[in-house]
Tab-separated table of C-alpha atoms in Angstrom:
chain	number	residue	atom	x	y	z
A	1	UNK	CA	105.190	105.661	123.197
A	2	UNK	CA	105.632	103.238	120.208
A	3	UNK	CA	109.234	103.190	119.128
A	4	UNK	CA	109.312	105.279	116.039
A	5	UNK	CA	110.980	102.939	113.943
A	6	UNK	CA	109.885	101.950	110.391
A	7	UNK	CA	108.847	98.015	110.318
A	8	UNK	CA	109.339	97.720	106.625
A	9	UNK	CA	112.748	97.445	105.216
A	10	UNK	CA	113.960	100.922	105.396
A	11	UNK	CA	117.203	103.092	106.060
A	12	UNK	CA	117.858	106.176	107.889
A	13	UNK	CA	121.406	107.662	108.678
A	14	UNK	CA	122.376	105.098	110.843
A	15	UNK	CA	119.811	102.160	110.907
A	16	UNK	CA	118.755	99.740	108.235
A	17	UNK	CA	115.732	97.802	109.217
A	18	UNK	CA	115.398	94.323	107.431
A	19	UNK	CA	111.898	93.024	107.228
A	20	UNK	CA	110.525	89.682	106.913
A	21	UNK	CA	112.035	87.759	104.032
A	22	UNK	CA	114.603	90.435	103.247
A	23	UNK	CA	118.261	91.014	103.699
A	24	UNK	CA	120.941	93.801	103.710
A	25	UNK	CA	124.639	93.942	103.360
A	26	UNK	CA	126.558	97.023	104.636
A	27	UNK	CA	130.241	98.084	104.733
A	28	UNK	CA	129.530	101.315	106.713
A	29	UNK	CA	130.954	101.242	110.235
A	30	UNK	CA	128.244	103.739	111.397
A	31	UNK	CA	125.511	101.518	110.316
A	32	UNK	CA	123.201	99.130	112.509
A	33	UNK	CA	121.282	96.610	110.776
A	34	UNK	CA	118.237	95.555	112.730
A	35	UNK	CA	115.272	93.137	112.450
A	36	UNK	CA	112.191	93.099	114.403
A	37	UNK	CA	109.703	90.365	115.575
A	38	UNK	CA	111.803	87.212	114.845
A	39	UNK	CA	109.353	84.514	115.726
A	40	UNK	CA	109.691	80.873	113.903
A	41	UNK	CA	111.763	83.094	111.326
A	42	UNK	CA	115.457	83.233	111.644
A	43	UNK	CA	117.779	86.048	111.528
A	44	UNK	CA	121.229	85.446	110.468
A	45	UNK	CA	124.281	87.991	110.949
A	46	UNK	CA	127.475	87.608	109.282
A	47	UNK	CA	130.504	90.073	109.857
A	48	UNK	CA	134.142	90.208	108.434
A	49	UNK	CA	135.895	92.264	111.248
A	50	UNK	CA	138.912	92.827	109.057
A	51	UNK	CA	137.013	94.594	106.243
A	52	UNK	CA	134.079	95.773	108.264
A	53	UNK	CA	131.863	94.138	105.873
A	54	UNK	CA	128.501	92.149	107.152
A	55	UNK	CA	125.104	91.645	106.450
A	56	UNK	CA	121.723	90.341	107.944
A	57	UNK	CA	119.064	88.073	106.526
A	58	UNK	CA	115.753	87.436	107.786
A	59	UNK	CA	114.204	84.222	106.487
A	60	UNK	CA	110.809	82.691	106.945
A	61	UNK	CA	110.996	79.104	105.691
A	62	UNK	CA	113.654	76.505	105.501
A	63	UNK	CA	113.426	75.356	101.945
A	64	UNK	CA	112.892	76.837	98.362
A	65	UNK	CA	111.549	73.521	97.346
A	66	UNK	CA	108.058	74.972	98.341
A	67	UNK	CA	108.082	77.208	95.464
A	68	UNK	CA	110.876	77.828	93.049
A	69	UNK	CA	108.865	80.797	91.657
A	70	UNK	CA	108.809	82.466	94.978
A	71	UNK	CA	112.501	81.812	95.534
A	72	UNK	CA	113.419	83.257	92.318
A	73	UNK	CA	111.337	86.421	92.956
A	74	UNK	CA	112.657	86.631	96.518
A	75	UNK	CA	115.581	84.224	97.667
A	76	UNK	CA	115.614	85.946	101.209
A	77	UNK	CA	112.202	84.045	101.933
A	78	UNK	CA	114.076	80.765	102.265
A	79	UNK	CA	117.076	79.604	104.377
A	80	UNK	CA	118.494	77.484	101.648
A	81	UNK	CA	118.602	80.336	99.162
A	82	UNK	CA	119.014	83.109	101.505
A	83	UNK	CA	122.012	82.030	103.575
A	84	UNK	CA	124.090	81.389	100.399
A	85	UNK	CA	123.205	84.809	98.852
A	86	UNK	CA	124.100	86.496	102.169
A	87	UNK	CA	127.556	85.196	102.141
A	88	UNK	CA	127.996	85.786	98.394
A	89	UNK	CA	127.010	89.518	98.682
A	90	UNK	CA	129.586	89.995	101.482
A	91	UNK	CA	132.324	88.320	99.605
A	92	UNK	CA	131.655	90.695	96.680
A	93	UNK	CA	132.586	93.492	99.122
A	94	UNK	CA	135.649	91.952	100.125
A	95	UNK	CA	134.657	89.571	103.144
A	96	UNK	CA	136.236	86.140	103.359
A	97	UNK	CA	134.565	82.889	104.635
A	98	UNK	CA	137.328	82.126	107.242
A	99	UNK	CA	137.127	85.560	108.915
A	100	UNK	CA	133.188	85.592	109.133
A	101	UNK	CA	131.555	85.831	112.623
A	102	UNK	CA	128.215	84.118	112.146
A	103	UNK	CA	125.223	84.670	114.618
A	104	UNK	CA	121.583	83.360	114.639
A	105	UNK	CA	118.291	84.291	116.592
A	106	UNK	CA	114.834	83.126	116.101
A	107	UNK	CA	113.237	79.819	115.343
A	108	UNK	CA	110.436	79.934	117.905
A	109	UNK	CA	107.562	77.520	117.934
A	110	UNK	CA	103.747	78.319	118.323
A	111	UNK	CA	102.257	76.339	121.301
A	112	UNK	CA	100.743	72.923	120.968
A	113	UNK	CA	102.658	72.238	117.734
A	114	UNK	CA	102.823	68.392	118.249
A	115	UNK	CA	105.314	67.776	115.397
A	116	UNK	CA	102.821	68.737	112.694
A	117	UNK	CA	104.434	72.050	111.520
A	118	UNK	CA	107.780	72.638	113.437
A	119	UNK	CA	108.706	75.479	111.421
A	120	UNK	CA	110.953	76.993	113.978
A	121	UNK	CA	112.774	73.805	114.622
A	122	UNK	CA	113.047	73.027	110.980
A	123	UNK	CA	114.456	76.404	110.297
A	124	UNK	CA	117.032	75.822	113.062
A	125	UNK	CA	117.996	72.412	111.717
A	126	UNK	CA	118.426	74.069	108.250
A	127	UNK	CA	120.960	76.456	109.416
A	128	UNK	CA	123.026	73.991	111.315
A	129	UNK	CA	123.109	71.671	108.360
A	130	UNK	CA	124.117	74.345	105.883
A	131	UNK	CA	126.823	75.688	108.237
A	132	UNK	CA	128.157	72.314	108.971
A	133	UNK	CA	128.265	71.268	105.264
A	134	UNK	CA	130.343	74.410	104.442
A	135	UNK	CA	132.664	74.244	107.613
A	136	UNK	CA	131.205	77.203	109.173
A	137	UNK	CA	131.011	77.733	112.926
A	138	UNK	CA	127.990	79.689	114.396
A	139	UNK	CA	129.737	82.028	116.731
A	140	UNK	CA	126.553	82.681	119.055
A	141	UNK	CA	122.837	81.881	118.817
A	142	UNK	CA	119.612	82.521	120.721
A	143	UNK	CA	116.855	80.304	119.185
A	144	UNK	CA	113.849	78.309	120.181
A	145	UNK	CA	110.995	78.874	122.880
A	146	UNK	CA	107.847	80.744	122.107
A	147	UNK	CA	109.154	84.188	122.103
A	148	UNK	CA	109.695	87.164	119.636
A	149	UNK	CA	113.098	88.639	119.351
A	150	UNK	CA	114.616	91.811	117.871
A	151	UNK	CA	118.316	91.180	116.630
A	152	UNK	CA	120.711	93.975	115.905
A	153	UNK	CA	124.133	93.892	114.333
A	154	UNK	CA	126.592	96.925	114.693
A	155	UNK	CA	128.714	97.462	111.750
A	156	UNK	CA	131.351	99.356	113.978
A	157	UNK	CA	132.652	96.202	115.717
A	158	UNK	CA	130.242	93.260	114.623
A	159	UNK	CA	128.442	93.081	118.099
A	160	UNK	CA	125.303	91.326	117.933
A	161	UNK	CA	122.417	92.219	120.607
A	162	UNK	CA	119.006	90.461	121.062
A	163	UNK	CA	116.055	91.919	122.752
A	164	UNK	CA	113.205	90.214	124.091
A	165	UNK	CA	110.562	92.592	125.862
A	166	UNK	CA	112.489	94.973	127.876
A	167	UNK	CA	115.513	92.668	128.143
A	168	UNK	CA	118.470	93.118	125.905
A	169	UNK	CA	121.718	91.125	125.964
A	170	UNK	CA	124.800	90.904	123.684
A	171	UNK	CA	125.468	87.358	122.255
A	172	UNK	CA	128.595	88.299	120.412
A	173	UNK	CA	131.342	89.049	121.465
A	174	UNK	CA	130.499	87.263	124.966
B	1	UNK	CA	89.030	94.004	138.090
B	2	UNK	CA	87.633	96.351	135.167
B	3	UNK	CA	84.863	94.825	133.261
B	4	UNK	CA	84.653	94.861	129.336
B	5	UNK	CA	81.901	97.290	129.309
B	6	UNK	CA	83.613	99.667	131.760
B	7	UNK	CA	86.621	99.527	129.620
B	8	UNK	CA	84.554	100.501	126.496
B	9	UNK	CA	82.690	103.114	128.510
B	10	UNK	CA	85.749	104.563	130.160
B	11	UNK	CA	87.961	104.862	127.132
B	12	UNK	CA	88.085	108.544	126.661
B	13	UNK	CA	88.286	108.135	122.730
B	14	UNK	CA	86.985	104.870	121.403
B	15	UNK	CA	88.545	104.064	117.887
B	16	UNK	CA	86.185	105.441	115.176
B	17	UNK	CA	85.555	103.043	112.318
B	18	UNK	CA	85.339	105.272	109.116
B	19	UNK	CA	81.867	105.508	107.837
B	20	UNK	CA	82.874	104.241	104.549
B	21	UNK	CA	83.884	100.884	106.101
B	22	UNK	CA	80.458	100.501	107.683
B	23	UNK	CA	78.935	101.281	104.159
B	24	UNK	CA	81.138	98.849	102.424
B	25	UNK	CA	80.679	96.052	104.831
B	26	UNK	CA	76.904	96.307	104.641
B	27	UNK	CA	77.475	95.897	100.768
B	28	UNK	CA	79.355	92.590	101.261
B	29	UNK	CA	76.423	90.225	101.137
B	30	UNK	CA	74.783	91.878	97.984
B	31	UNK	CA	75.516	90.467	94.656
B	32	UNK	CA	74.348	93.254	92.742
B	33	UNK	CA	76.811	95.937	93.943
B	34	UNK	CA	77.673	98.118	91.043
B	35	UNK	CA	81.167	99.772	90.710
B	36	UNK	CA	79.331	103.168	90.435
B	37	UNK	CA	78.149	102.714	93.927
B	38	UNK	CA	81.616	102.490	95.076
B	39	UNK	CA	82.536	105.494	92.903
B	40	UNK	CA	79.956	107.302	94.836
B	41	UNK	CA	81.887	106.469	98.293
B	42	UNK	CA	85.272	107.179	96.884
B	43	UNK	CA	85.238	110.170	94.764
B	44	UNK	CA	85.245	112.737	97.563
B	45	UNK	CA	88.409	111.280	99.193
B	46	UNK	CA	91.399	112.405	97.307
B	47	UNK	CA	93.970	110.042	98.992
B	48	UNK	CA	91.630	107.219	98.327
B	49	UNK	CA	91.301	108.236	94.823
B	50	UNK	CA	95.033	108.378	94.291
B	51	UNK	CA	95.478	104.966	95.987
B	52	UNK	CA	92.935	103.263	93.608
B	53	UNK	CA	94.527	104.905	90.540
B	54	UNK	CA	97.901	103.712	91.928
B	55	UNK	CA	96.627	100.249	91.860
B	56	UNK	CA	95.042	100.304	88.596
B	57	UNK	CA	98.104	101.801	87.105
B	58	UNK	CA	100.601	99.306	88.739
B	59	UNK	CA	102.309	96.421	86.820
B	60	UNK	CA	100.418	94.132	88.903
B	61	UNK	CA	97.044	94.879	87.102
B	62	UNK	CA	98.682	94.735	83.893
B	63	UNK	CA	99.319	98.679	83.280
B	64	UNK	CA	101.826	99.332	80.706
B	65	UNK	CA	101.722	102.780	78.694
B	66	UNK	CA	98.740	104.443	79.282
B	67	UNK	CA	97.580	106.163	82.381
B	68	UNK	CA	93.824	105.362	83.797
B	69	UNK	CA	91.905	108.099	85.446
B	70	UNK	CA	89.691	107.317	88.319
B	71	UNK	CA	86.670	106.402	86.540
B	72	UNK	CA	88.564	103.981	84.238
B	73	UNK	CA	90.597	102.785	87.337
B	74	UNK	CA	87.401	101.747	89.257
B	75	UNK	CA	86.181	99.775	86.185
B	76	UNK	CA	89.530	98.046	85.632
B	77	UNK	CA	89.967	96.889	89.129
B	78	UNK	CA	86.408	95.542	89.469
B	79	UNK	CA	84.083	95.212	92.474
B	80	UNK	CA	86.311	92.605	94.501
B	81	UNK	CA	89.545	94.637	94.339
B	82	UNK	CA	87.870	97.926	94.845
B	83	UNK	CA	86.294	96.720	98.008
B	84	UNK	CA	89.657	95.546	99.301
B	85	UNK	CA	91.589	98.463	98.382
B	86	UNK	CA	89.120	100.845	100.051
B	87	UNK	CA	88.769	98.980	103.171
B	88	UNK	CA	92.577	98.523	103.643
B	89	UNK	CA	93.047	102.268	102.948
B	90	UNK	CA	90.446	103.306	105.399
B	91	UNK	CA	91.312	101.181	108.338
B	92	UNK	CA	95.072	101.822	107.920
B	93	UNK	CA	94.814	105.037	110.118
B	94	UNK	CA	93.309	102.984	112.948
B	95	UNK	CA	96.015	100.422	112.890
B	96	UNK	CA	99.273	102.072	111.737
B	97	UNK	CA	100.308	103.764	115.164
B	98	UNK	CA	98.817	101.169	117.326
B	99	UNK	CA	100.155	98.107	118.977
B	100	UNK	CA	101.843	99.808	122.177
B	101	UNK	CA	99.878	97.569	124.537
B	102	UNK	CA	101.648	94.652	122.964
B	103	UNK	CA	105.161	96.032	122.538
B	104	UNK	CA	104.821	96.155	118.832
B	105	UNK	CA	106.886	98.673	116.736
B	106	UNK	CA	105.078	101.309	114.782
B	107	UNK	CA	103.186	99.704	111.569
B	108	UNK	CA	103.447	96.223	113.031
B	109	UNK	CA	99.772	95.942	114.017
B	110	UNK	CA	98.802	97.280	110.540
B	111	UNK	CA	101.028	94.714	108.690
B	112	UNK	CA	99.312	91.945	110.742
B	113	UNK	CA	95.858	93.155	109.855
B	114	UNK	CA	96.845	93.170	105.952
B	115	UNK	CA	98.500	89.924	106.464
B	116	UNK	CA	95.401	88.445	108.307
B	117	UNK	CA	93.077	89.853	105.579
B	118	UNK	CA	95.204	88.339	102.643
B	119	UNK	CA	95.576	85.180	104.598
B	120	UNK	CA	92.068	84.757	105.343
B	121	UNK	CA	91.064	85.313	101.510
B	122	UNK	CA	93.771	82.768	100.479
B	123	UNK	CA	92.481	80.225	102.710
B	124	UNK	CA	89.009	80.914	102.091
B	125	UNK	CA	89.531	80.535	98.198
B	126	UNK	CA	91.716	77.333	98.643
B	127	UNK	CA	88.843	75.723	100.814
B	128	UNK	CA	85.984	76.775	98.636
B	129	UNK	CA	84.562	79.214	101.117
B	130	UNK	CA	81.399	80.964	99.804
B	131	UNK	CA	82.686	84.471	100.347
B	132	UNK	CA	86.126	85.326	100.436
B	133	UNK	CA	85.608	88.894	100.646
B	134	UNK	CA	84.105	88.317	104.157
B	135	UNK	CA	87.022	86.519	105.123
B	136	UNK	CA	89.218	89.220	104.001
B	137	UNK	CA	87.194	91.829	106.012
B	138	UNK	CA	87.196	89.661	109.223
B	139	UNK	CA	90.903	89.072	108.953
B	140	UNK	CA	91.817	92.637	108.543
B	141	UNK	CA	89.572	93.754	111.521
B	142	UNK	CA	90.127	90.867	113.886
B	143	UNK	CA	92.379	92.623	116.198
B	144	UNK	CA	90.347	95.894	116.724
B	145	UNK	CA	90.216	94.723	120.413
B	146	UNK	CA	93.926	95.674	120.686
B	147	UNK	CA	93.145	99.278	119.761
B	148	UNK	CA	91.106	99.712	122.897
B	149	UNK	CA	93.882	98.073	124.978
B	150	UNK	CA	96.269	100.500	123.556
B	151	UNK	CA	94.238	103.384	124.805
B	152	UNK	CA	93.138	101.999	128.106
B	153	UNK	CA	96.337	100.298	129.454
B	154	UNK	CA	99.324	101.683	126.895
B	155	UNK	CA	102.600	100.125	127.558
B	156	UNK	CA	101.430	98.727	131.210
B	157	UNK	CA	99.381	96.311	129.634
B	158	UNK	CA	102.219	93.790	129.012
B	159	UNK	CA	103.261	93.883	132.751
B	160	UNK	CA	99.618	93.225	133.810
B	161	UNK	CA	99.212	90.142	131.640
B	162	UNK	CA	102.649	88.850	132.084
B	163	UNK	CA	102.111	87.899	135.758
B	164	UNK	CA	99.596	85.405	134.292
B	165	UNK	CA	101.813	83.791	131.759
B	166	UNK	CA	103.783	80.708	131.932
B	167	UNK	CA	104.951	78.195	129.464
B	168	UNK	CA	101.760	76.293	129.702
B	169	UNK	CA	99.539	79.208	129.404
B	170	UNK	CA	98.678	80.912	126.230
B	171	UNK	CA	98.434	84.697	125.893
B	172	UNK	CA	94.531	84.562	125.501
B	173	UNK	CA	94.460	82.493	128.641
B	174	UNK	CA	96.862	85.102	130.534
B	175	UNK	CA	94.624	88.061	129.292
B	176	UNK	CA	91.324	86.296	130.555
B	177	UNK	CA	93.139	85.519	134.192
B	178	UNK	CA	94.174	89.036	134.137
B	179	UNK	CA	91.194	91.035	132.825
B	180	UNK	CA	88.262	88.380	132.893
B	181	UNK	CA	88.268	88.708	129.073
B	182	UNK	CA	90.497	88.612	126.175
B	183	UNK	CA	91.290	91.087	123.216
B	184	UNK	CA	89.088	88.947	120.885
B	185	UNK	CA	86.038	89.486	123.094
B	186	UNK	CA	86.846	93.062	123.399
B	187	UNK	CA	87.100	93.595	119.797
B	188	UNK	CA	83.812	91.886	119.288
B	189	UNK	CA	81.943	94.423	121.577
B	190	UNK	CA	83.611	97.331	119.826
B	191	UNK	CA	82.540	95.814	116.646
B	192	UNK	CA	78.969	95.634	117.967
B	193	UNK	CA	79.270	99.358	118.799
B	194	UNK	CA	80.314	99.929	115.408
B	195	UNK	CA	77.366	98.277	114.066
B	196	UNK	CA	79.268	95.910	112.049
B	197	UNK	CA	77.175	92.598	110.685
B	198	UNK	CA	76.914	89.835	113.140
B	199	UNK	CA	78.930	87.393	111.334
B	200	UNK	CA	81.973	89.868	111.300
B	201	UNK	CA	81.323	90.479	114.930
B	202	UNK	CA	81.226	86.576	115.758
B	203	UNK	CA	84.545	86.173	113.540
B	204	UNK	CA	86.273	88.669	115.734
B	205	UNK	CA	84.939	87.065	118.832
B	206	UNK	CA	86.103	83.467	117.970
B	207	UNK	CA	89.455	84.257	116.132
B	208	UNK	CA	91.494	82.679	118.792
B	209	UNK	CA	88.924	80.232	120.161
B	210	UNK	CA	86.833	78.882	117.159
B	211	UNK	CA	83.640	76.964	118.470
B	212	UNK	CA	84.227	73.220	118.602
B	213	UNK	CA	83.079	71.216	115.328
B	214	UNK	CA	79.832	69.784	116.851
B	215	UNK	CA	78.403	73.519	117.706
B	216	UNK	CA	76.859	75.884	115.608
B	217	UNK	CA	79.957	76.054	113.362
B	218	UNK	CA	80.612	78.596	110.691
B	219	UNK	CA	83.735	77.851	108.419
B	220	UNK	CA	84.446	81.630	108.700
B	221	UNK	CA	85.688	81.255	112.158
B	222	UNK	CA	88.058	78.498	111.345
B	223	UNK	CA	89.313	80.396	108.494
B	224	UNK	CA	89.850	83.692	110.555
B	225	UNK	CA	91.539	81.517	113.283
B	226	UNK	CA	93.871	79.766	110.885
B	227	UNK	CA	94.855	83.231	109.122
B	228	UNK	CA	95.686	84.544	112.467
B	229	UNK	CA	98.170	81.680	112.977
B	230	UNK	CA	99.574	82.189	109.389
B	231	UNK	CA	100.411	85.563	110.478
B	232	UNK	CA	102.162	84.526	113.552
B	233	UNK	CA	104.221	81.894	111.614
B	234	UNK	CA	105.150	84.564	109.082
B	235	UNK	CA	106.303	87.068	111.694
B	236	UNK	CA	103.698	89.707	110.873
B	237	UNK	CA	102.872	91.763	113.671
B	238	UNK	CA	104.440	90.031	116.484
B	239	UNK	CA	104.655	91.874	119.657
B	240	UNK	CA	105.830	90.807	123.224
B	241	UNK	CA	103.153	88.209	123.339
B	242	UNK	CA	105.271	86.156	120.662
B	243	UNK	CA	104.108	83.008	119.396
B	244	UNK	CA	102.183	82.050	122.681
B	245	UNK	CA	99.102	81.035	120.980
B	246	UNK	CA	97.561	77.719	119.974
B	247	UNK	CA	96.205	76.511	116.469
B	248	UNK	CA	92.731	74.692	117.414
B	249	UNK	CA	93.279	70.875	116.372
B	250	UNK	CA	89.849	70.854	114.806
B	251	UNK	CA	90.490	73.810	112.465
B	252	UNK	CA	93.853	72.039	111.446
B	253	UNK	CA	91.743	68.978	110.497
B	254	UNK	CA	88.831	70.808	108.836
B	255	UNK	CA	90.972	72.903	106.791
B	256	UNK	CA	93.393	70.263	105.911
B	257	UNK	CA	96.412	72.254	107.281
B	258	UNK	CA	99.409	69.932	106.411
B	259	UNK	CA	103.047	71.348	106.800
B	260	UNK	CA	103.096	72.268	103.076
B	261	UNK	CA	99.822	73.790	102.840
B	262	UNK	CA	100.539	76.012	105.950
B	263	UNK	CA	104.114	77.031	104.378
B	264	UNK	CA	102.500	77.712	101.197
B	265	UNK	CA	99.882	80.162	102.777
B	266	UNK	CA	102.638	81.554	104.664
B	267	UNK	CA	104.703	82.450	101.634
B	268	UNK	CA	101.584	83.632	99.727
B	269	UNK	CA	100.632	85.926	102.687
B	270	UNK	CA	103.943	87.304	102.965
B	271	UNK	CA	104.519	87.944	99.195
B	272	UNK	CA	100.848	89.526	98.940
B	273	UNK	CA	101.566	91.748	102.005
B	274	UNK	CA	104.621	92.883	100.619
B	275	UNK	CA	103.050	93.913	97.191
B	276	UNK	CA	100.147	95.526	98.853
B	277	UNK	CA	102.360	97.636	101.073
B	278	UNK	CA	104.221	98.857	98.281
B	279	UNK	CA	101.042	99.982	96.355
B	280	UNK	CA	99.492	101.374	99.328
B	281	UNK	CA	102.367	103.339	100.143
B	282	UNK	CA	102.578	104.551	96.626
B	283	UNK	CA	106.324	103.398	95.944
B	284	UNK	CA	105.333	102.353	92.477
B	285	UNK	CA	104.251	104.229	89.592
B	286	UNK	CA	104.631	107.756	91.458
B	287	UNK	CA	106.329	109.089	88.230
B	288	UNK	CA	103.584	107.918	86.113
B	289	UNK	CA	100.866	109.487	87.989
B	290	UNK	CA	102.769	112.702	88.612
């Protein structure tokens, strides 16, 4: 059976599905934020364990310089507009930067990309640059290769799991 | 090893192409298609009529205060948009619940079909290709072979192909090693059985392996191949096969696919796919039409 999960951003009682170029914030301890099919896109999760506020972003491309218009319509499309917005929305619900646990997944490449595009690796570089500039440490990540990943954040405890094919593993806490 | 024709003959219920799609694709190469001919096809289908009115009454098409009926909606959308809307709506049922063989979640193959259609049209227009509508249809139908693999192998398919995968092998090469053919060739054979025009059949066949530039080349094949790669980069319809595919170098050169150009196509494709999904699913203007 195909898992009966809606692929578009949608919410049921416990699970919020984040689509491509989308984000969601939550303070509901019963919720799980999940995103499917991270390829060269990157999923970023943030979680403040003290106030149980967290969020997930699924961005596609590194820089909004490509199209200011598209970035204004949908900041979650780009890493350099989506990541600041993800943090800002969590701050509005009481989260604090110094308590945030940050995880990332995705950033894979297609085969035989001999440096012409490198969308996955440029997405990976972007997140490292943004977090380094803002004194934020990435607690755990699972990036690169040519695989597709599903990423889930449990709002009960901030745990982050990554699934590829039949293999699921927790990347935070270790 | 099962042959391609064996699989098609053994398949208990081959996916059926709605007759509407066959009628519309046969109109594609005609310049003189009248909106009234499309009206004839859609007027008996309530769901399709509702979708058309939803589009015509959406902000995307500049609707403000008044509500347009079916007849007015058809005229308002025009031949090109109508053709696309009807085709998408008609093949949605084929794709929505499919993708099990590739480990996709529900709806992912449909999203990939829509994304491929929109990306192909976008690349075709950018490249000055003579028939963007044809590119749209080929992008939409390029993965019909996956529907047959779903029915024949179901969730066992990945196990079968994965045995032939390694870091140097593309998923297409692994499919050929496991089956003797790949999903593109299987899709093309299905398209032959559906009676689709030969150019659409060939675009489906070549969407992962466009013929080399010195052969009998058709820009359509390059466009549909590039559209497929755009969908992969955009994360539309990724399954357990991941990004284990190659962009043909001659297609990159022919279509002038620089980094900025590719990123532009990715952004446009995702924005257009989201807009299209919202309209098809009736998330907008429901109150207006009620």
